């Protein structure tokens, strides 16, 4: 379905590092967040079931809500610390049960169009899923999605999007910092 939406929208996705996406284990994908199309362009390369951690307002979009719940997405209310912690604990359990989790640790879309390498401060708890479940982290870099929709609201413009999947990182091999 996502491939069809991208095709109809005129979006060409250029992916690198797809060989770094494991087929036989649940992982934590950690990506920068540039646009609404980030989910569409990344989901088509995630192998196995992958749920996204999303802000709770997305739960109000009828068709999207149903789809996201079915694939194991979790909806976080960033204003409610207790609920956010509960979602992180659910994500840890999902990973332990073989469902990968995709998170945008900046917490919201980064709107800096001048510097594609700019990344906002990560929210606390972003790496707790990997830390507590023992899963590996797949870093993901996305560019070009804001030019598809956000820069042309309410219209969608075709364009080129670049997605790079980095080599898996084992948190056990990293310093605490």
PDB file of C-alpha atoms in Angstrom:
ATOM      1  CA  UNK A   1       0.000   0.000   0.000  1.00  0.00           C
ATOM      2  CA  UNK A   2       2.762   2.476   0.900  1.00  0.00           C
ATOM      3  CA  UNK A   3       4.624   1.723  -2.333  1.00  0.00           C
ATOM      4  CA  UNK A   4       1.431   2.518  -4.247  1.00  0.00           C
ATOM      5  CA  UNK A   5       0.952   5.832  -2.404  1.00  0.00           C
ATOM      6  CA  UNK A   6       4.560   6.787  -3.117  1.00  0.00           C
ATOM      7  CA  UNK A   7       4.181   5.886  -6.804  1.00  0.00           C
ATOM      8  CA  UNK A   8       0.941   7.848  -7.198  1.00  0.00           C
ATOM      9  CA  UNK A   9       2.549  10.800  -5.378  1.00  0.00           C
ATOM     10  CA  UNK A  10       5.534  10.768  -7.727  1.00  0.00           C
ATOM     11  CA  UNK A  11       7.984  10.030  -4.935  1.00  0.00           C
ATOM     12  CA  UNK A  12      11.188   8.210  -5.863  1.00  0.00           C
ATOM     13  CA  UNK A  13      12.917   6.602  -2.906  1.00  0.00           C
ATOM     14  CA  UNK A  14      16.660   6.028  -3.046  1.00  0.00           C
ATOM     15  CA  UNK A  15      17.691   3.626  -0.298  1.00  0.00           C
ATOM     16  CA  UNK A  16      21.186   2.695   0.825  1.00  0.00           C
ATOM     17  CA  UNK A  17      22.251   0.217   3.448  1.00  0.00           C
ATOM     18  CA  UNK A  18      19.186  -2.010   3.180  1.00  0.00           C
ATOM     19  CA  UNK A  19      21.512  -4.961   3.715  1.00  0.00           C
ATOM     20  CA  UNK A  20      21.879  -3.625   7.307  1.00  0.00           C
ATOM     21  CA  UNK A  21      18.192  -4.301   8.011  1.00  0.00           C
ATOM     22  CA  UNK A  22      18.041  -7.706   9.719  1.00  0.00           C
ATOM     23  CA  UNK A  23      15.408 -10.224   8.683  1.00  0.00           C
ATOM     24  CA  UNK A  24      15.531 -12.516  11.684  1.00  0.00           C
ATOM     25  CA  UNK A  25      15.540 -10.269  14.751  1.00  0.00           C
ATOM     26  CA  UNK A  26      13.616  -7.396  16.249  1.00  0.00           C
ATOM     27  CA  UNK A  27      15.535  -4.114  16.345  1.00  0.00           C
ATOM     28  CA  UNK A  28      15.071  -0.478  17.300  1.00  0.00           C
ATOM     29  CA  UNK A  29      15.162   1.830  14.292  1.00  0.00           C
ATOM     30  CA  UNK A  30      16.241   5.359  15.251  1.00  0.00           C
ATOM     31  CA  UNK A  31      15.763   8.083  12.622  1.00  0.00           C
ATOM     32  CA  UNK A  32      15.713  11.814  12.135  1.00  0.00           C
ATOM     33  CA  UNK A  33      12.243  13.197  11.443  1.00  0.00           C
ATOM     34  CA  UNK A  34      11.770  15.588   8.507  1.00  0.00           C
ATOM     35  CA  UNK A  35       8.244  14.995   7.244  1.00  0.00           C
ATOM     36  CA  UNK A  36       4.998  13.054   7.350  1.00  0.00           C
ATOM     37  CA  UNK A  37       6.231  10.848   4.497  1.00  0.00           C
ATOM     38  CA  UNK A  38       9.061   9.524   6.733  1.00  0.00           C
ATOM     39  CA  UNK A  39       6.875   6.610   7.825  1.00  0.00           C
ATOM     40  CA  UNK A  40       5.920   5.668   4.266  1.00  0.00           C
ATOM     41  CA  UNK A  41       9.475   5.718   2.911  1.00  0.00           C
ATOM     42  CA  UNK A  42      10.955   3.768   5.825  1.00  0.00           C
ATOM     43  CA  UNK A  43       8.207   1.170   6.343  1.00  0.00           C
ATOM     44  CA  UNK A  44       8.723  -0.328   2.893  1.00  0.00           C
ATOM     45  CA  UNK A  45      12.281  -1.346   3.853  1.00  0.00           C
ATOM     46  CA  UNK A  46      11.647  -2.693   7.367  1.00  0.00           C
ATOM     47  CA  UNK A  47      11.681  -6.472   7.295  1.00  0.00           C
ATOM     48  CA  UNK A  48       9.177  -8.227   9.505  1.00  0.00           C
ATOM     49  CA  UNK A  49       6.557  -6.517  11.612  1.00  0.00           C
ATOM     50  CA  UNK A  50       7.605  -3.028  12.669  1.00  0.00           C
ATOM     51  CA  UNK A  51       5.583  -0.742  14.890  1.00  0.00           C
ATOM     52  CA  UNK A  52       6.186   2.996  15.124  1.00  0.00           C
ATOM     53  CA  UNK A  53       6.042   5.107  18.240  1.00  0.00           C
ATOM     54  CA  UNK A  54       3.821   7.997  17.288  1.00  0.00           C
ATOM     55  CA  UNK A  55       2.336  11.020  18.973  1.00  0.00           C
ATOM     56  CA  UNK A  56      -1.138  10.428  20.324  1.00  0.00           C
ATOM     57  CA  UNK A  57      -2.875  12.928  17.994  1.00  0.00           C
ATOM     58  CA  UNK A  58      -2.315  10.487  15.093  1.00  0.00           C
ATOM     59  CA  UNK A  59      -4.765   8.209  16.906  1.00  0.00           C
ATOM     60  CA  UNK A  60      -7.524  10.598  15.762  1.00  0.00           C
ATOM     61  CA  UNK A  61      -6.967   9.823  12.049  1.00  0.00           C
ATOM     62  CA  UNK A  62      -9.510   7.010  11.439  1.00  0.00           C
ATOM     63  CA  UNK A  63      -7.970   4.813   8.703  1.00  0.00           C
ATOM     64  CA  UNK A  64      -4.395   5.453   9.772  1.00  0.00           C
ATOM     65  CA  UNK A  65      -5.221   4.633  13.404  1.00  0.00           C
ATOM     66  CA  UNK A  66      -6.591   1.197  12.480  1.00  0.00           C
ATOM     67  CA  UNK A  67      -3.600   0.367  10.277  1.00  0.00           C
ATOM     68  CA  UNK A  68      -1.074   1.554  12.861  1.00  0.00           C
ATOM     69  CA  UNK A  69      -2.677  -0.432  15.685  1.00  0.00           C
ATOM     70  CA  UNK A  70      -2.639  -3.583  13.540  1.00  0.00           C
ATOM     71  CA  UNK A  71       1.117  -3.444  12.956  1.00  0.00           C
ATOM     72  CA  UNK A  72       1.940  -2.750  16.611  1.00  0.00           C
ATOM     73  CA  UNK A  73       2.296   1.028  16.640  1.00  0.00           C
ATOM     74  CA  UNK A  74       2.187   2.720  20.000  1.00  0.00           C
ATOM     75  CA  UNK A  75       0.732   6.170  20.637  1.00  0.00           C
ATOM     76  CA  UNK A  76       2.592   8.380  23.091  1.00  0.00           C
ATOM     77  CA  UNK A  77       1.220  11.408  24.906  1.00  0.00           C
ATOM     78  CA  UNK A  78       4.365  13.472  25.453  1.00  0.00           C
ATOM     79  CA  UNK A  79       2.517  15.662  27.969  1.00  0.00           C
ATOM     80  CA  UNK A  80       1.827  12.659  30.230  1.00  0.00           C
ATOM     81  CA  UNK A  81       5.092  11.283  31.632  1.00  0.00           C
ATOM     82  CA  UNK A  82       3.382   8.269  33.195  1.00  0.00           C
ATOM     83  CA  UNK A  83       1.706   7.317  29.914  1.00  0.00           C
ATOM     84  CA  UNK A  84       4.987   7.851  28.012  1.00  0.00           C
ATOM     85  CA  UNK A  85       6.785   5.475  30.369  1.00  0.00           C
ATOM     86  CA  UNK A  86       4.004   2.909  29.874  1.00  0.00           C
ATOM     87  CA  UNK A  87       4.464   3.135  26.090  1.00  0.00           C
ATOM     88  CA  UNK A  88       8.237   2.612  26.400  1.00  0.00           C
ATOM     89  CA  UNK A  89       7.588  -0.471  28.553  1.00  0.00           C
ATOM     90  CA  UNK A  90       5.111  -1.773  25.935  1.00  0.00           C
ATOM     91  CA  UNK A  91       7.716  -1.188  23.206  1.00  0.00           C
ATOM     92  CA  UNK A  92      10.279  -3.187  25.197  1.00  0.00           C
ATOM     93  CA  UNK A  93       7.808  -6.078  25.448  1.00  0.00           C
ATOM     94  CA  UNK A  94       7.043  -5.896  21.726  1.00  0.00           C
ATOM     95  CA  UNK A  95      10.745  -6.135  20.858  1.00  0.00           C
ATOM     96  CA  UNK A  96      11.123  -9.097  23.206  1.00  0.00           C
ATOM     97  CA  UNK A  97       8.210 -10.699  21.319  1.00  0.00           C
ATOM     98  CA  UNK A  98       9.864 -10.183  17.920  1.00  0.00           C
ATOM     99  CA  UNK A  99       8.270  -6.901  16.780  1.00  0.00           C
ATOM    100  CA  UNK A 100      10.716  -4.174  15.745  1.00  0.00           C
ATOM    101  CA  UNK A 101      10.098  -0.606  16.866  1.00  0.00           C
ATOM    102  CA  UNK A 102      10.752   2.542  14.838  1.00  0.00           C
ATOM    103  CA  UNK A 103      11.237   5.779  16.762  1.00  0.00           C
ATOM    104  CA  UNK A 104      11.947   9.383  15.879  1.00  0.00           C
ATOM    105  CA  UNK A 105      13.804  10.439  19.046  1.00  0.00           C
ATOM    106  CA  UNK A 106      13.603  14.158  18.234  1.00  0.00           C
ATOM    107  CA  UNK A 107       9.940  13.815  19.173  1.00  0.00           C
ATOM    108  CA  UNK A 108       8.668  16.022  16.361  1.00  0.00           C
ATOM    109  CA  UNK A 109       9.552  16.948  12.804  1.00  0.00           C
ATOM    110  CA  UNK A 110      12.723  19.001  12.471  1.00  0.00           C
ATOM    111  CA  UNK A 111      11.880  22.070  10.407  1.00  0.00           C
ATOM    112  CA  UNK A 112      15.432  23.279   9.694  1.00  0.00           C
ATOM    113  CA  UNK A 113      15.482  23.307   5.868  1.00  0.00           C
ATOM    114  CA  UNK A 114      18.869  25.011   5.644  1.00  0.00           C
ATOM    115  CA  UNK A 115      20.913  22.220   7.235  1.00  0.00           C
ATOM    116  CA  UNK A 116      19.922  18.628   6.455  1.00  0.00           C
ATOM    117  CA  UNK A 117      22.423  17.399   9.054  1.00  0.00           C
ATOM    118  CA  UNK A 118      20.760  19.340  11.893  1.00  0.00           C
ATOM    119  CA  UNK A 119      19.238  17.053  14.484  1.00  0.00           C
ATOM    120  CA  UNK A 120      17.257  18.240  17.505  1.00  0.00           C
ATOM    121  CA  UNK A 121      17.973  16.989  21.009  1.00  0.00           C
ATOM    122  CA  UNK A 122      16.718  13.451  21.535  1.00  0.00           C
ATOM    123  CA  UNK A 123      13.928  12.933  24.056  1.00  0.00           C
ATOM    124  CA  UNK A 124      14.771  11.074  27.230  1.00  0.00           C
ATOM    125  CA  UNK A 125      13.885   7.422  26.986  1.00  0.00           C
ATOM    126  CA  UNK A 126      14.579   7.171  23.255  1.00  0.00           C
ATOM    127  CA  UNK A 127      17.128   4.407  23.721  1.00  0.00           C
ATOM    128  CA  UNK A 128      15.463   2.660  26.680  1.00  0.00           C
ATOM    129  CA  UNK A 129      13.865   0.126  24.321  1.00  0.00           C
ATOM    130  CA  UNK A 130      17.278  -1.089  23.123  1.00  0.00           C
ATOM    131  CA  UNK A 131      18.846  -0.752  26.542  1.00  0.00           C
ATOM    132  CA  UNK A 132      16.214  -2.832  28.346  1.00  0.00           C
ATOM    133  CA  UNK A 133      15.401  -5.365  25.608  1.00  0.00           C
ATOM    134  CA  UNK A 134      18.982  -5.965  24.467  1.00  0.00           C
ATOM    135  CA  UNK A 135      18.057  -5.411  20.804  1.00  0.00           C
ATOM    136  CA  UNK A 136      20.374  -3.757  18.328  1.00  0.00           C
ATOM    137  CA  UNK A 137      19.839  -0.220  17.021  1.00  0.00           C
ATOM    138  CA  UNK A 138      19.619   0.569  13.316  1.00  0.00           C
ATOM    139  CA  UNK A 139      20.386   4.261  12.714  1.00  0.00           C
ATOM    140  CA  UNK A 140      18.390   5.732   9.822  1.00  0.00           C
ATOM    141  CA  UNK A 141      18.976   9.021   7.980  1.00  0.00           C
ATOM    142  CA  UNK A 142      16.158  10.518   5.905  1.00  0.00           C
ATOM    143  CA  UNK A 143      16.274  13.542   3.592  1.00  0.00           C
ATOM    144  CA  UNK A 144      13.779  14.958   1.141  1.00  0.00           C
ATOM    145  CA  UNK A 145      10.446  14.099   2.752  1.00  0.00           C
ATOM    146  CA  UNK A 146       9.579  17.678   3.794  1.00  0.00           C
ATOM    147  CA  UNK A 147       9.744  18.725   0.137  1.00  0.00           C
ATOM    148  CA  UNK A 148       7.018  16.195  -0.683  1.00  0.00           C
ATOM    149  CA  UNK A 149       4.270  17.546   1.587  1.00  0.00           C
ATOM    150  CA  UNK A 150       5.208  20.031   4.326  1.00  0.00           C
ATOM    151  CA  UNK A 151       6.727  22.575   1.932  1.00  0.00           C
ATOM    152  CA  UNK A 152       3.599  22.533  -0.286  1.00  0.00           C
ATOM    153  CA  UNK A 153       0.664  22.203   2.129  1.00  0.00           C
ATOM    154  CA  UNK A 154      -1.984  21.095   1.371  1.00  0.00           C
ATOM    155  CA  UNK A 155      -0.605  19.621  -1.869  1.00  0.00           C
ATOM    156  CA  UNK A 156       1.717  16.686  -2.444  1.00  0.00           C
ATOM    157  CA  UNK A 157       4.627  17.192  -4.840  1.00  0.00           C
ATOM    158  CA  UNK A 158       6.675  14.346  -6.219  1.00  0.00           C
ATOM    159  CA  UNK A 159      10.371  14.326  -5.583  1.00  0.00           C
ATOM    160  CA  UNK A 160      13.374  12.339  -4.498  1.00  0.00           C
ATOM    161  CA  UNK A 161      13.785  10.990  -0.982  1.00  0.00           C
ATOM    162  CA  UNK A 162      16.993   9.472   0.343  1.00  0.00           C
ATOM    163  CA  UNK A 163      16.984   6.873   3.110  1.00  0.00           C
ATOM    164  CA  UNK A 164      20.176   5.411   4.541  1.00  0.00           C
ATOM    165  CA  UNK A 165      20.172   2.495   6.981  1.00  0.00           C
ATOM    166  CA  UNK A 166      23.357   2.439   9.045  1.00  0.00           C
ATOM    167  CA  UNK A 167      25.133  -0.588  10.412  1.00  0.00           C
ATOM    168  CA  UNK A 168      23.516  -2.144  13.493  1.00  0.00           C
ATOM    169  CA  UNK A 169      24.761  -0.858  16.847  1.00  0.00           C
ATOM    170  CA  UNK A 170      24.884  -3.065  19.922  1.00  0.00           C
ATOM    171  CA  UNK A 171      24.314  -0.904  23.015  1.00  0.00           C
ATOM    172  CA  UNK A 172      26.342  -3.343  25.102  1.00  0.00           C
ATOM    173  CA  UNK A 173      29.472  -2.242  23.237  1.00  0.00           C
ATOM    174  CA  UNK A 174      28.932   1.475  23.902  1.00  0.00           C
ATOM    175  CA  UNK A 175      30.055   3.645  26.798  1.00  0.00           C
ATOM    176  CA  UNK A 176      27.230   4.800  29.062  1.00  0.00           C
ATOM    177  CA  UNK A 177      27.562   8.359  27.760  1.00  0.00           C
TER     178      UNK A 177
END
